[in-house]
Amino acid sequence: MKALIIDDEPDNVRLLALQLARHCPQVDVIGQFTDSIDGLKAIQSLRPALVFLDIEMPLMNGFQLLEKVGEITFHIVFVTAYDQYAVRAFRFSALDYLLKPIDTVDLIATVRRAETTARINPQQLDLMRQYYPASAAGVSPITKGRIALPHASGMVFVETKQIVYCESDSNYTRFYLANGEQYVIAKTLGDVQDVLETGDFVRVHRQYIVNLEHIQKLVKGEGTYLLLTNGVNIPVARQQKDRLMERFGWV
């Protein structure tokens, strides 16, 4: 696989190239760049199969670079310093990423995925763009009060205050809104939890995440449950009860 490395930190570029040479012989690094503009020109002229791309770069960040590329015909691995919100955004968009300093085992696994996985879906990149600007600022991806839900024909932007609860459905998650609308997305409840639990949401059961603002009543008994504003009862797992009460401020 012909590959490019684009990162504004020279030491990171050299180290990644060395790791690839030692542990990923199937990767042929044909270009190393610390300038995003030079990196863009190389993508356009060399047509790599794989690009290791830093996001936070001067002059032109990784997203701006990709916008100028146009149609993306190569596999992308984003390389970034650890940030909990950025990692959540990567996971939610299902894009490949490596955290600095790069772990060799992670690198090998990522390259193997690149060999067998089709190029990224533009919708994945749109999701990442939606969340990452807030992530880079060190705040929750949903502090603007909306969340992007991917579906077959694109994305729908939903105000988080309108989400009453989310329900797991195998590898999918169903969102229930206050106006009665429902949306199903191809993400697990764990993926959704990574994003929503930075806001006013809490996972109360292996199958449910609820919006704290839509809880009307906590009913205790043999089986503790919540009564929500839309009239639905949601069970509370025994091990989640104390966490819920602490989060909500109940005594």
XYZ file of C-alpha atoms in Angstrom:
251
model
C 0.000 0.000 0.000
C 1.436 3.344 -1.039
C 1.125 5.720 1.904
C 1.665 9.359 2.877
C 2.281 10.789 6.324
C 1.101 14.374 6.907
C 1.792 15.873 10.341
C 3.226 19.260 11.292
C 5.490 17.722 13.970
C 8.683 16.352 12.323
C 9.478 13.946 15.169
C 6.033 12.357 14.866
C 6.477 11.921 11.116
C 9.885 10.262 11.484
C 8.730 7.970 14.292
C 5.618 6.818 12.420
C 7.638 6.146 9.262
C 10.083 4.081 11.321
C 7.283 2.092 12.972
C 5.706 1.356 9.601
C 9.036 0.215 8.139
C 9.659 -2.131 11.056
C 6.191 -3.547 11.673
C 4.085 -3.010 8.542
C 6.162 -4.103 5.537
C 3.070 -4.069 3.324
C 3.067 -0.261 3.606
C 5.338 1.725 1.295
C 5.715 5.287 2.605
C 6.151 7.353 -0.563
C 5.972 10.764 1.095
C 6.459 12.455 4.470
C 5.194 16.014 4.949
C 5.097 18.533 7.786
C 3.299 21.130 5.679
C -0.392 20.549 4.956
C -0.238 22.347 1.603
C 2.629 20.138 0.426
C 0.694 17.145 1.709
C -2.364 18.144 -0.328
C -0.266 18.446 -3.494
C 1.234 15.008 -2.835
C -2.213 13.424 -2.450
C -3.297 14.919 -5.750
C -0.162 13.890 -7.656
C 0.890 10.591 -6.055
C -2.586 9.068 -5.517
C -1.807 7.092 -2.341
C -3.895 4.183 -1.075
C -3.437 5.232 2.551
C -2.915 8.593 4.274
C -1.917 9.101 7.900
C -3.273 12.561 8.646
C -2.913 14.859 11.635
C -5.965 17.047 12.236
C -4.572 20.035 14.105
C -2.092 21.682 11.731
C -1.300 25.330 10.949
C -2.391 26.992 7.685
C -4.814 24.189 6.847
C -6.115 21.552 9.238
C -6.862 17.969 8.281
C -10.544 18.579 7.499
C -9.797 21.606 5.325
C -7.215 19.546 3.463
C -9.728 16.792 2.764
C -12.286 19.309 1.531
C -9.780 20.501 -1.066
C -9.024 16.933 -2.152
C -12.606 16.461 -3.322
C -13.558 12.818 -3.848
C -11.626 10.684 -1.375
C -10.319 7.546 -3.072
C -7.902 6.486 -0.337
C -8.116 5.147 3.205
C -7.564 7.711 5.982
C -6.088 7.138 9.425
C -6.297 10.229 11.613
C -3.410 10.720 14.025
C -4.116 12.850 17.073
C -3.076 13.569 20.642
C -5.374 12.033 23.245
C -8.531 13.970 23.970
C -11.516 12.186 25.491
C -14.076 14.136 23.452
C -12.154 13.732 20.209
C -11.939 9.985 20.836
C -15.716 9.875 21.364
C -16.197 11.681 18.082
C -13.919 9.219 16.283
C -15.757 6.260 17.753
C -19.173 7.656 16.893
C -18.190 8.317 13.292
C -16.412 4.924 13.078
C -13.304 6.469 11.513
C -9.841 4.985 12.011
C -7.551 6.906 14.334
C -4.277 6.485 16.202
C -3.385 8.245 19.425
C 0.013 9.846 19.938
C 2.377 8.349 20.981
C 1.397 5.591 18.589
C 1.206 2.101 20.026
C 2.718 -0.518 17.702
C -0.081 -3.041 18.265
C -2.702 -0.408 17.419
C -0.753 0.583 14.318
C -0.563 -2.982 13.001
C -4.291 -3.533 13.598
C -5.190 -0.250 11.910
C -3.108 -1.040 8.818
C -4.745 -4.452 8.561
C -8.185 -2.821 8.640
C -7.081 -0.420 5.923
C -6.129 -3.378 3.731
C -9.568 -4.945 3.955
C -11.913 -1.997 4.462
C -13.447 0.083 1.708
C -12.647 3.788 1.613
C -14.534 5.948 4.071
C -18.115 6.961 3.530
C -18.452 10.772 3.172
C -21.205 10.582 5.781
C -18.658 9.363 8.336
C -16.524 12.415 7.655
C -19.549 14.695 7.971
C -20.295 13.203 11.384
C -16.716 13.712 12.481
C -16.782 17.343 11.338
C -20.003 17.835 13.299
C -18.433 16.718 16.569
C -14.736 17.469 16.321
C -14.758 21.302 16.433
C -16.364 21.146 19.874
C -14.080 18.284 20.837
C -10.965 20.258 19.944
C -12.124 22.993 22.302
C -12.338 20.472 25.119
C -16.106 20.535 25.491
C -18.865 18.061 24.856
C -19.740 17.449 21.182
C -23.370 18.175 22.020
C -22.993 21.449 23.918
C -24.569 23.262 20.971
C -27.732 21.410 21.888
C -27.982 19.205 18.813
C -26.837 15.781 17.764
C -26.429 14.463 14.222
C -28.113 11.111 13.646
C -26.965 9.231 10.535
C -29.538 7.355 8.499
C -29.802 5.774 5.053
C -30.326 9.003 3.114
C -28.100 11.357 5.097
C -28.319 12.909 8.558
C -30.995 14.445 10.708
C -30.084 17.035 13.334
C -32.041 16.619 16.551
C -32.176 18.938 19.562
C -30.920 16.906 22.497
C -33.572 18.358 24.796
C -36.171 16.660 22.579
C -34.654 13.191 23.133
C -36.626 11.419 25.875
C -34.694 8.168 25.853
C -32.657 5.800 23.700
C -33.175 2.069 23.449
C -30.739 -0.634 22.365
C -31.813 -2.860 19.503
C -28.892 -5.247 18.982
C -26.329 -3.295 16.892
C -28.761 -0.410 16.431
C -30.124 2.308 18.709
C -33.621 3.769 18.607
C -34.116 7.418 19.634
C -37.512 8.406 21.077
C -38.347 12.111 20.830
C -40.796 14.188 22.850
C -42.912 14.883 19.741
C -43.413 11.162 19.160
C -40.852 10.816 16.358
C -38.425 7.891 16.359
C -35.070 7.466 14.648
C -33.001 4.296 14.333
C -29.265 4.556 13.722
C -26.679 1.853 13.019
C -24.748 2.473 16.251
C -24.704 0.455 19.441
C -26.027 1.951 22.654
C -22.414 2.002 23.874
C -21.435 4.247 20.954
C -24.336 6.566 21.745
C -23.446 6.549 25.440
C -19.922 7.770 24.649
C -21.425 10.893 23.106
C -24.553 11.557 25.151
C -23.279 10.943 28.657
C -21.242 14.141 28.508
C -24.601 15.948 28.661
C -27.820 15.455 30.625
C -28.119 11.757 29.876
C -27.397 8.659 31.905
C -27.450 4.952 31.118
C -29.808 3.368 33.649
C -29.995 -0.110 32.169
C -28.099 -2.232 29.645
C -30.877 -1.422 27.195
C -31.690 2.221 27.981
C -30.226 5.733 28.182
C -32.554 8.423 29.537
C -32.598 12.207 29.418
C -32.560 13.475 33.014
C -34.767 16.394 31.967
C -37.558 13.993 30.979
C -37.739 12.045 34.240
C -40.990 12.672 36.100
C -40.728 10.090 38.859
C -38.512 7.386 40.301
C -40.629 4.502 41.546
C -39.012 2.136 44.030
C -40.121 -1.388 44.718
C -39.174 -4.888 43.754
C -38.228 -3.476 40.382
C -37.164 0.184 40.352
C -38.279 2.126 37.302
C -38.535 5.670 35.936
C -41.688 7.342 34.694
C -40.768 9.642 31.787
C -42.586 12.684 30.432
C -43.959 10.705 27.482
C -45.615 8.224 29.846
C -43.108 5.411 29.279
C -41.712 3.373 32.173
C -37.999 2.566 31.978
C -36.440 -0.050 34.282
C -33.414 0.926 36.373
C -30.737 -1.710 36.855
C -29.848 -2.332 40.503
C -26.210 -1.351 39.980
C -27.230 1.913 38.253
C -29.637 3.161 40.940
C -27.031 4.866 43.148
C -25.297 6.357 40.117
C -28.575 7.768 38.841
C -29.492 9.276 42.196
C -26.036 10.834 42.515
C -26.192 12.245 38.990
C -29.682 13.656 39.461
C -29.007 15.078 42.915
C -31.707 13.047 44.620
C -31.409 12.295 48.359
